[in-house]
PDB file of C-alpha atoms in Angstrom:
ATOM      1  CA  MET J   1      14.118 -20.626  -7.928  1.00 85.00           C
ATOM      2  CA  ILE J   2      13.542 -16.706  -7.152  1.00 93.00           C
ATOM      3  CA  GLU J   3      11.166 -15.979  -4.687  1.00 96.00           C
ATOM      4  CA  TYR J   4       9.411 -13.128  -5.877  1.00 98.00           C
ATOM      5  CA  GLY J   5      10.124 -10.956  -9.382  1.00 98.00           C
ATOM      6  CA  PHE J   6       8.822  -7.525 -10.252  1.00 98.00           C
ATOM      7  CA  ILE J   7       7.165  -6.539 -13.910  1.00 98.00           C
ATOM      8  CA  GLY J   8       7.590  -2.346 -13.279  1.00 96.00           C
ATOM      9  CA  THR J   9      10.169  -0.929 -10.763  1.00 95.00           C
ATOM     10  CA  GLY J  10       8.257   2.756  -9.566  1.00 92.00           C
ATOM     11  CA  ASN J  11       7.506   3.780  -6.785  1.00 94.00           C
ATOM     12  CA  MET J  12       5.121   1.253  -5.277  1.00 96.00           C
ATOM     13  CA  ALA J  13       7.067  -1.578  -6.277  1.00 97.00           C
ATOM     14  CA  GLN J  14       9.959  -0.079  -4.703  1.00 97.00           C
ATOM     15  CA  ALA J  15       8.464   0.379  -1.711  1.00 97.00           C
ATOM     16  CA  MET J  16       7.650  -3.405  -1.473  1.00 98.00           C
ATOM     17  CA  ILE J  17      11.272  -4.694  -3.126  1.00 98.00           C
ATOM     18  CA  LYS J  18      12.553  -2.350   0.195  1.00 98.00           C
ATOM     19  CA  GLY J  19       9.855  -4.015   2.740  1.00 98.00           C
ATOM     20  CA  LEU J  20      10.402  -6.643   1.782  1.00 98.00           C
ATOM     21  CA  LEU J  21      14.551  -6.207   2.423  1.00 98.00           C
ATOM     22  CA  GLY J  22      13.504  -5.683   5.645  1.00 97.00           C
ATOM     23  CA  LYS J  23      11.993  -8.899   6.665  1.00 97.00           C
ATOM     24  CA  GLY J  24      15.445 -10.402   5.715  1.00 97.00           C
ATOM     25  CA  VAL J  25      13.888 -11.378   2.053  1.00 97.00           C
ATOM     26  CA  SER J  26      17.606 -12.247   0.241  1.00 97.00           C
ATOM     27  CA  ALA J  27      17.750  -9.096  -2.674  1.00 97.00           C
ATOM     28  CA  LYS J  28      18.877 -12.267  -4.737  1.00 97.00           C
ATOM     29  CA  ASN J  29      15.559 -14.322  -3.841  1.00 97.00           C
ATOM     30  CA  ILE J  30      13.802 -11.046  -5.476  1.00 98.00           C
ATOM     31  CA  ALA J  31      13.692  -9.428  -9.696  1.00 97.00           C
ATOM     32  CA  VAL J  32      13.075  -6.293 -11.278  1.00 97.00           C
ATOM     33  CA  TYR J  33      12.614  -5.624 -15.113  1.00 97.00           C
ATOM     34  CA  SER J  34      11.773  -2.240 -16.404  1.00 94.00           C
ATOM     35  CA  PRO J  35      14.106  -0.812 -19.107  1.00 89.00           C
ATOM     36  CA  ARG J  36      14.609   2.160 -17.563  1.00 87.00           C
ATOM     37  CA  SER J  37      14.898   1.961 -14.160  1.00 90.00           C
ATOM     38  CA  ALA J  38      16.349  -2.039 -13.371  1.00 92.00           C
ATOM     39  CA  ALA J  39      19.467  -1.965 -13.450  1.00 91.00           C
ATOM     40  CA  LYS J  40      19.162   1.025 -10.764  1.00 93.00           C
ATOM     41  CA  LEU J  41      18.009  -1.159  -8.799  1.00 95.00           C
ATOM     42  CA  THR J  42      20.157  -3.885  -9.036  1.00 95.00           C
ATOM     43  CA  GLU J  43      23.106  -0.830  -8.280  1.00 95.00           C
ATOM     44  CA  LYS J  44      21.566  -0.047  -5.624  1.00 95.00           C
ATOM     45  CA  TRP J  45      19.826  -2.983  -3.565  1.00 97.00           C
ATOM     46  CA  GLY J  46      22.078  -5.653  -4.903  1.00 97.00           C
ATOM     47  CA  VAL J  47      18.124  -7.303  -6.780  1.00 97.00           C
ATOM     48  CA  ILE J  48      18.581  -9.928 -10.069  1.00 97.00           C
ATOM     49  CA  SER J  49      17.983  -8.037 -13.588  1.00 96.00           C
ATOM     50  CA  LEU J  50      15.889  -9.861 -15.841  1.00 96.00           C
ATOM     51  CA  SER J  51      14.170  -9.833 -18.611  1.00 96.00           C
ATOM     52  CA  ALA J  52      10.594  -9.936 -18.640  1.00 96.00           C
ATOM     53  CA  GLN J  53       9.487 -13.809 -19.612  1.00 97.00           C
ATOM     54  CA  LYS J  54      12.944 -15.069 -17.413  1.00 97.00           C
ATOM     55  CA  LEU J  55      11.520 -13.488 -14.732  1.00 97.00           C
ATOM     56  CA  ILE J  56       8.317 -15.959 -15.007  1.00 97.00           C
ATOM     57  CA  ASP J  57      10.452 -18.156 -15.660  1.00 97.00           C
ATOM     58  CA  GLU J  58      12.230 -18.579 -12.864  1.00 96.00           C
ATOM     59  CA  SER J  59      10.370 -16.669  -9.737  1.00 97.00           C
ATOM     60  CA  SER J  60       6.914 -17.956  -7.452  1.00 96.00           C
ATOM     61  CA  LEU J  61       5.532 -14.753  -7.513  1.00 98.00           C
ATOM     62  CA  ILE J  62       5.036 -11.960 -10.188  1.00 98.00           C
ATOM     63  CA  VAL J  63       3.190  -8.309  -9.758  1.00 98.00           C
ATOM     64  CA  LEU J  64       1.765  -6.419 -12.431  1.00 98.00           C
ATOM     65  CA  ALA J  65       3.920  -2.862 -11.432  1.00 97.00           C
ATOM     66  CA  PHE J  66       3.787  -0.375 -14.307  1.00 95.00           C
ATOM     67  CA  LEU J  67       1.670   1.645 -15.095  1.00 94.00           C
ATOM     68  CA  PRO J  68      -1.867   0.909 -15.277  1.00 95.00           C
ATOM     69  CA  ASN J  69      -2.761   1.192 -19.048  1.00 94.00           C
ATOM     70  CA  GLN J  70       0.105  -0.468 -19.981  1.00 95.00           C
ATOM     71  CA  LEU J  71      -1.295  -3.646 -19.289  1.00 96.00           C
ATOM     72  CA  GLU J  72      -2.143  -4.384 -22.600  1.00 95.00           C
ATOM     73  CA  ASN J  73       1.180  -4.285 -24.486  1.00 95.00           C
ATOM     74  CA  VAL J  74       3.263  -5.423 -21.783  1.00 95.00           C
ATOM     75  CA  THR J  75       1.329  -9.546 -20.932  1.00 96.00           C
ATOM     76  CA  ALA J  76       1.049  -8.832 -24.616  1.00 94.00           C
ATOM     77  CA  LYS J  77       3.448 -12.026 -25.857  1.00 93.00           C
ATOM     78  CA  LEU J  78       4.179 -12.584 -22.186  1.00 96.00           C
ATOM     79  CA  ASP J  79       3.693 -16.311 -20.619  1.00 96.00           C
ATOM     80  CA  PHE J  80       2.066 -17.220 -17.392  1.00 96.00           C
ATOM     81  CA  GLN J  81       1.906 -20.148 -17.665  1.00 92.00           C
ATOM     82  CA  ASP J  82       0.335 -21.863 -14.452  1.00 88.00           C
ATOM     83  CA  LYS J  83       2.549 -18.176 -11.790  1.00 94.00           C
ATOM     84  CA  LEU J  84       1.204 -16.669  -8.940  1.00 97.00           C
ATOM     85  CA  VAL J  85       0.591 -12.968 -10.447  1.00 98.00           C
ATOM     86  CA  VAL J  86      -0.252 -10.237  -7.642  1.00 98.00           C
ATOM     87  CA  SER J  87      -1.536  -7.187  -9.483  1.00 98.00           C
ATOM     88  CA  VAL J  88      -1.097  -3.289  -7.681  1.00 97.00           C
ATOM     89  CA  LEU J  89      -2.478  -1.400 -10.841  1.00 96.00           C
ATOM     90  CA  ALA J  90      -5.060   1.023 -10.248  1.00 92.00           C
ATOM     91  CA  GLY J  91      -8.540   0.161 -11.511  1.00 92.00           C
ATOM     92  CA  ILE J  92      -7.717  -2.923 -12.879  1.00 96.00           C
ATOM     93  CA  THR J  93     -10.329  -6.011 -12.522  1.00 96.00           C
ATOM     94  CA  LEU J  94      -9.497  -8.997 -11.974  1.00 97.00           C
ATOM     95  CA  GLU J  95     -11.393 -10.369 -14.939  1.00 97.00           C
ATOM     96  CA  GLN J  96      -9.043  -7.980 -16.936  1.00 97.00           C
ATOM     97  CA  LEU J  97      -6.222  -9.717 -15.414  1.00 97.00           C
ATOM     98  CA  ILE J  98      -7.413 -12.684 -15.942  1.00 96.00           C
ATOM     99  CA  SER J  99      -8.119 -11.977 -20.498  1.00 96.00           C
ATOM    100  CA  ALA J 100      -4.507 -10.145 -19.726  1.00 96.00           C
ATOM    101  CA  THR J 101      -2.757 -12.718 -18.928  1.00 96.00           C
ATOM    102  CA  HIS J 102      -4.389 -16.221 -19.565  1.00 94.00           C
ATOM    103  CA  THR J 103      -4.203 -16.883 -15.626  1.00 93.00           C
ATOM    104  CA  THR J 104      -6.270 -17.910 -13.168  1.00 92.00           C
ATOM    105  CA  GLN J 105      -4.044 -17.987 -10.144  1.00 97.00           C
ATOM    106  CA  ILE J 106      -4.046 -13.905 -10.030  1.00 98.00           C
ATOM    107  CA  VAL J 107      -4.748 -11.209  -6.607  1.00 98.00           C
ATOM    108  CA  ARG J 108      -6.132  -8.533  -6.599  1.00 98.00           C
ATOM    109  CA  THR J 109      -4.040  -5.784  -4.854  1.00 98.00           C
ATOM    110  CA  LEU J 110      -4.305  -2.022  -2.927  1.00 97.00           C
ATOM    111  CA  PRO J 111      -1.377  -1.642  -0.848  1.00 96.00           C
ATOM    112  CA  ASN J 112      -0.376   2.078   1.434  1.00 96.00           C
ATOM    113  CA  VAL J 113       2.366   3.187   0.900  1.00 95.00           C
ATOM    114  CA  ASN J 114       3.956   1.413   4.640  1.00 96.00           C
ATOM    115  CA  VAL J 115       4.688  -1.823   3.595  1.00 97.00           C
ATOM    116  CA  ALA J 116       8.145  -0.076   2.682  1.00 97.00           C
ATOM    117  CA  ILE J 117       8.270  -0.040   6.803  1.00 97.00           C
ATOM    118  CA  ASN J 118       6.951  -3.467   7.386  1.00 97.00           C
ATOM    119  CA  GLN J 119       3.367  -1.210   8.559  1.00 96.00           C
ATOM    120  CA  GLY J 120       0.825  -1.179   5.694  1.00 96.00           C
ATOM    121  CA  VAL J 121      -2.175  -2.258   4.773  1.00 97.00           C
ATOM    122  CA  THR J 122      -3.111  -3.932   1.454  1.00 97.00           C
ATOM    123  CA  ALA J 123      -6.703  -4.828   0.418  1.00 98.00           C
ATOM    124  CA  PHE J 124      -6.987  -8.331  -2.216  1.00 98.00           C
ATOM    125  CA  SER J 125      -8.982  -9.677  -3.854  1.00 98.00           C
ATOM    126  CA  LYS J 126      -9.033 -13.320  -5.579  1.00 97.00           C
ATOM    127  CA  THR J 127      -9.946 -16.358  -7.604  1.00 97.00           C
ATOM    128  CA  GLU J 128      -9.686 -19.700  -6.294  1.00 96.00           C
ATOM    129  CA  LEU J 129      -5.958 -20.089  -5.307  1.00 97.00           C
ATOM    130  CA  THR J 130      -4.437 -23.549  -5.317  1.00 96.00           C
ATOM    131  CA  THR J 131      -3.555 -24.588  -1.760  1.00 96.00           C
ATOM    132  CA  THR J 132       0.627 -23.501  -2.488  1.00 96.00           C
ATOM    133  CA  ASN J 133      -0.258 -20.232  -3.841  1.00 96.00           C
ATOM    134  CA  ASN J 134      -2.260 -19.228  -1.895  1.00 96.00           C
ATOM    135  CA  THR J 135       0.392 -19.320   1.502  1.00 96.00           C
ATOM    136  CA  THR J 136       2.934 -18.173  -0.903  1.00 97.00           C
ATOM    137  CA  PHE J 137       0.413 -14.527  -0.919  1.00 98.00           C
ATOM    138  CA  LYS J 138       0.655 -14.693   2.283  1.00 97.00           C
ATOM    139  CA  THR J 139       3.420 -14.967   3.157  1.00 97.00           C
ATOM    140  CA  PHE J 140       3.745 -12.538   0.674  1.00 98.00           C
ATOM    141  CA  SER J 141       1.164  -9.969   2.563  1.00 97.00           C
ATOM    142  CA  ASP J 142       2.931 -10.653   5.776  1.00 97.00           C
ATOM    143  CA  TYR J 143       5.561  -9.350   5.193  1.00 98.00           C
ATOM    144  CA  LEU J 144       4.681  -6.163   4.179  1.00 98.00           C
ATOM    145  CA  GLY J 145       2.500  -5.019   6.679  1.00 97.00           C
ATOM    146  CA  SER J 146      -1.488  -6.416   7.551  1.00 96.00           C
ATOM    147  CA  SER J 147      -3.911  -7.455   5.106  1.00 97.00           C
ATOM    148  CA  VAL J 148      -8.288  -7.542   4.197  1.00 97.00           C
ATOM    149  CA  ASP J 149      -9.852  -9.521   1.231  1.00 97.00           C
ATOM    150  CA  LEU J 150     -12.308  -6.731   0.148  1.00 97.00           C
ATOM    151  CA  ALA J 151     -14.939  -7.181  -2.546  1.00 97.00           C
ATOM    152  CA  GLU J 152     -12.966  -5.093  -5.717  1.00 96.00           C
ATOM    153  CA  SER J 153     -16.609  -3.664  -5.532  1.00 95.00           C
ATOM    154  CA  GLN J 154     -15.351  -2.176  -1.895  1.00 96.00           C
ATOM    155  CA  PHE J 155     -11.049  -0.766  -3.299  1.00 95.00           C
ATOM    156  CA  ALA J 156     -12.169   2.663  -4.667  1.00 93.00           C
ATOM    157  CA  ILE J 157     -13.565   3.852  -0.688  1.00 95.00           C
ATOM    158  CA  PHE J 158     -10.361   1.434   0.233  1.00 96.00           C
ATOM    159  CA  SER J 159      -8.350   3.446  -1.288  1.00 94.00           C
ATOM    160  CA  ALA J 160      -8.826   6.655   0.167  1.00 95.00           C
ATOM    161  CA  VAL J 161      -8.870   5.657   3.620  1.00 96.00           C
ATOM    162  CA  ALA J 162      -5.510   2.769   3.379  1.00 96.00           C
ATOM    163  CA  GLY J 163      -4.025   4.827   0.161  1.00 94.00           C
ATOM    164  CA  SER J 164      -4.497   8.637   0.004  1.00 95.00           C
ATOM    165  CA  GLY J 165      -5.404   8.049   3.528  1.00 95.00           C
ATOM    166  CA  PRO J 166      -0.439   8.409   4.684  1.00 96.00           C
ATOM    167  CA  ALA J 167      -0.836  12.063   2.630  1.00 96.00           C
ATOM    168  CA  TYR J 168      -3.883  13.797   5.222  1.00 97.00           C
ATOM    169  CA  VAL J 169      -2.034  11.578   7.908  1.00 97.00           C
ATOM    170  CA  PHE J 170       0.939  13.585   7.063  1.00 97.00           C
ATOM    171  CA  LYS J 171      -1.091  16.946   6.528  1.00 97.00           C
ATOM    172  CA  TYR J 172      -2.424  16.802   9.688  1.00 97.00           C
ATOM    173  CA  ILE J 173       1.594  15.706  11.382  1.00 98.00           C
ATOM    174  CA  ASP J 174       1.972  18.599   9.730  1.00 98.00           C
ATOM    175  CA  ALA J 175      -0.786  21.579  10.548  1.00 97.00           C
ATOM    176  CA  LEU J 176      -0.149  20.178  14.095  1.00 97.00           C
ATOM    177  CA  ALA J 177       3.151  20.982  13.392  1.00 98.00           C
ATOM    178  CA  GLN J 178       2.689  24.162  12.072  1.00 98.00           C
ATOM    179  CA  ALA J 179       0.234  25.290  15.100  1.00 97.00           C
ATOM    180  CA  GLY J 180       3.675  24.839  18.030  1.00 98.00           C
ATOM    181  CA  ILE J 181       5.791  26.735  15.834  1.00 98.00           C
ATOM    182  CA  ALA J 182       2.859  29.442  15.006  1.00 98.00           C
ATOM    183  CA  ASN J 183       3.594  29.356  19.165  1.00 97.00           C
ATOM    184  CA  GLY J 184       6.716  29.721  19.549  1.00 97.00           C
ATOM    185  CA  LEU J 185       8.849  25.932  18.915  1.00 98.00           C
ATOM    186  CA  GLU J 186      12.106  25.621  16.894  1.00 98.00           C
ATOM    187  CA  ALA J 187      10.050  24.110  13.188  1.00 97.00           C
ATOM    188  CA  GLU J 188      12.065  20.512  13.805  1.00 97.00           C
ATOM    189  CA  LEU J 189      11.567  20.340  17.619  1.00 98.00           C
ATOM    190  CA  ALA J 190       7.548  20.729  16.677  1.00 98.00           C
ATOM    191  CA  THR J 191       7.661  18.739  13.638  1.00 98.00           C
ATOM    192  CA  ASP J 192       9.404  15.281  16.338  1.00 98.00           C
ATOM    193  CA  ILE J 193       6.826  16.946  19.150  1.00 98.00           C
ATOM    194  CA  ALA J 194       4.165  15.908  16.260  1.00 98.00           C
ATOM    195  CA  THR J 195       5.604  12.788  14.530  1.00 98.00           C
ATOM    196  CA  GLN J 196       6.174  11.125  18.037  1.00 98.00           C
ATOM    197  CA  THR J 197       2.167  11.807  19.491  1.00 98.00           C
ATOM    198  CA  VAL J 198       0.482  10.785  16.241  1.00 97.00           C
ATOM    199  CA  LEU J 199       2.993   7.640  16.262  1.00 97.00           C
ATOM    200  CA  GLY J 200       2.127   6.807  19.766  1.00 97.00           C
ATOM    201  CA  SER J 201      -1.502   7.344  19.171  1.00 97.00           C
ATOM    202  CA  ALA J 202      -1.760   5.463  16.997  1.00 96.00           C
ATOM    203  CA  LYS J 203      -0.322   2.699  18.703  1.00 96.00           C
ATOM    204  CA  THR J 204      -1.914   2.661  21.655  1.00 97.00           C
ATOM    205  CA  LEU J 205      -5.005   2.344  19.582  1.00 97.00           C
ATOM    206  CA  ALA J 206      -4.204  -0.819  17.861  1.00 95.00           C
ATOM    207  CA  LEU J 207      -3.399  -1.839  21.213  1.00 97.00           C
ATOM    208  CA  SER J 208      -6.291  -0.966  23.149  1.00 96.00           C
ATOM    209  CA  THR J 209     -10.069  -2.865  23.358  1.00 97.00           C
ATOM    210  CA  GLN J 210     -11.591   0.283  23.940  1.00 97.00           C
ATOM    211  CA  THR J 211     -12.151   2.746  19.963  1.00 97.00           C
ATOM    212  CA  ALA J 212     -10.867   6.265  19.137  1.00 96.00           C
ATOM    213  CA  LYS J 213     -14.525   7.500  20.833  1.00 94.00           C
ATOM    214  CA  GLU J 214     -13.348   6.205  23.865  1.00 96.00           C
ATOM    215  CA  LEU J 215      -9.509   6.697  23.765  1.00 96.00           C
ATOM    216  CA  GLN J 216     -10.600  10.435  22.699  1.00 94.00           C
ATOM    217  CA  ASN J 217     -12.380  10.648  26.068  1.00 93.00           C
ATOM    218  CA  ALA J 218     -10.301   9.515  28.369  1.00 93.00           C
ATOM    219  CA  VAL J 219      -7.789  12.186  27.212  1.00 93.00           C
ATOM    220  CA  THR J 220     -10.038  14.487  27.999  1.00 93.00           C
ATOM    221  CA  SER J 221     -10.953  16.381  31.558  1.00 91.00           C
ATOM    222  CA  PRO J 222     -15.079  17.936  31.493  1.00 90.00           C
ATOM    223  CA  GLY J 223     -13.820  21.689  31.142  1.00 91.00           C
ATOM    224  CA  GLY J 224     -10.577  21.166  30.123  1.00 94.00           C
ATOM    225  CA  SER J 225      -8.022  22.177  27.845  1.00 95.00           C
ATOM    226  CA  THR J 226      -8.765  19.234  25.696  1.00 94.00           C
ATOM    227  CA  ARG J 227     -12.019  19.394  25.810  1.00 94.00           C
ATOM    228  CA  ALA J 228     -12.220  23.347  24.487  1.00 95.00           C
ATOM    229  CA  GLY J 229      -9.469  22.299  21.557  1.00 95.00           C
ATOM    230  CA  LEU J 230     -12.058  19.123  20.743  1.00 94.00           C
ATOM    231  CA  ASP J 231     -15.811  21.144  21.410  1.00 95.00           C
ATOM    232  CA  ASP J 232     -13.471  23.827  18.990  1.00 96.00           C
ATOM    233  CA  LEU J 233     -12.693  20.860  16.651  1.00 95.00           C
ATOM    234  CA  ASP J 234     -16.473  20.152  15.964  1.00 95.00           C
ATOM    235  CA  THR J 235     -17.234  24.092  15.500  1.00 96.00           C
ATOM    236  CA  GLN J 236     -15.365  23.823  12.271  1.00 95.00           C
ATOM    237  CA  ASN J 237     -16.319  20.121  11.619  1.00 96.00           C
ATOM    238  CA  PHE J 238     -13.445  18.279  11.756  1.00 96.00           C
ATOM    239  CA  ASP J 239     -14.590  15.128  10.446  1.00 96.00           C
ATOM    240  CA  ASP J 240     -17.705  16.493   8.323  1.00 97.00           C
ATOM    241  CA  VAL J 241     -13.678  18.459   6.876  1.00 96.00           C
ATOM    242  CA  ILE J 242     -12.211  14.613   6.418  1.00 96.00           C
ATOM    243  CA  ALA J 243     -15.846  12.709   5.336  1.00 96.00           C
ATOM    244  CA  HIS J 244     -15.484  15.449   2.392  1.00 96.00           C
ATOM    245  CA  ALA J 245     -12.030  14.862   1.700  1.00 95.00           C
ATOM    246  CA  ILE J 246     -12.451  11.014   1.641  1.00 96.00           C
ATOM    247  CA  LYS J 247     -15.566  12.267  -0.549  1.00 95.00           C
ATOM    248  CA  ALA J 248     -13.968  13.395  -2.774  1.00 94.00           C
ATOM    249  CA  THR J 249     -11.488  11.230  -3.366  1.00 93.00           C
ATOM    250  CA  VAL J 250     -13.532   8.097  -4.058  1.00 92.00           C
ATOM    251  CA  GLU J 251     -15.195  11.093  -6.628  1.00 90.00           C
ATOM    252  CA  HIS J 252     -12.431  11.078  -8.503  1.00 85.00           C
ATOM    253  CA  LYS J 253     -12.116  10.906 -12.165  1.00 69.00           C
ATOM    254  CA  HIS J 254      -9.163   8.798 -13.096  1.00 57.00           C
ATOM    255  CA  LEU J 255      -7.396  10.727 -16.395  1.00 45.00           C
TER     256      LEU J 255
END
């Protein structure tokens, strides 16, 4: 029996596969189905390429990772039996998944790109799973990082903060680096410094019992240079800029 089968091999599927491999899951315990790219992944990582139905038959957990608008076409002739189905299809509800797959052993998930390095955060909402399938899903999600059980109504805001958030963090790191370059640092060095600063700061917060606000104040001296910079961020309405970007993300209508 294969542990994990992926129907669809887009960016998120590949990030998840990379994360599984990074945690020591054997490539022979990962199957993929894709008319276009399965063979490439077999060559790249050694995972097994199977037809969609054979993948379902032989896998303990099946990940649906194709384009959301392909749901009906992909699942129409497939028999999911009582297998555990994990969906990463954006905007597709549990109700829609049950209707398309004719199974009730389903978890709707929304992972972010950091699953590739086992540091992802994944929102999930699930049907009433069997004890075995609950354990199988927990093991799977733990391999990829942390996970949070959310109502489906909260997936949009989770997507804005956790799904789109990495892009906004990358933008901040780039802006920090560009400011360093503008003030005399070599480009690669500035990027390395900015990246490590954000990485270390995030780790400090994760390991601390203090809030982000408290830590912010802890590294700030009254009348000091850091305080001057924070005051300028407040003058530039930094918090409002972030809130506005998240609001735009939540309210964006996908075509």
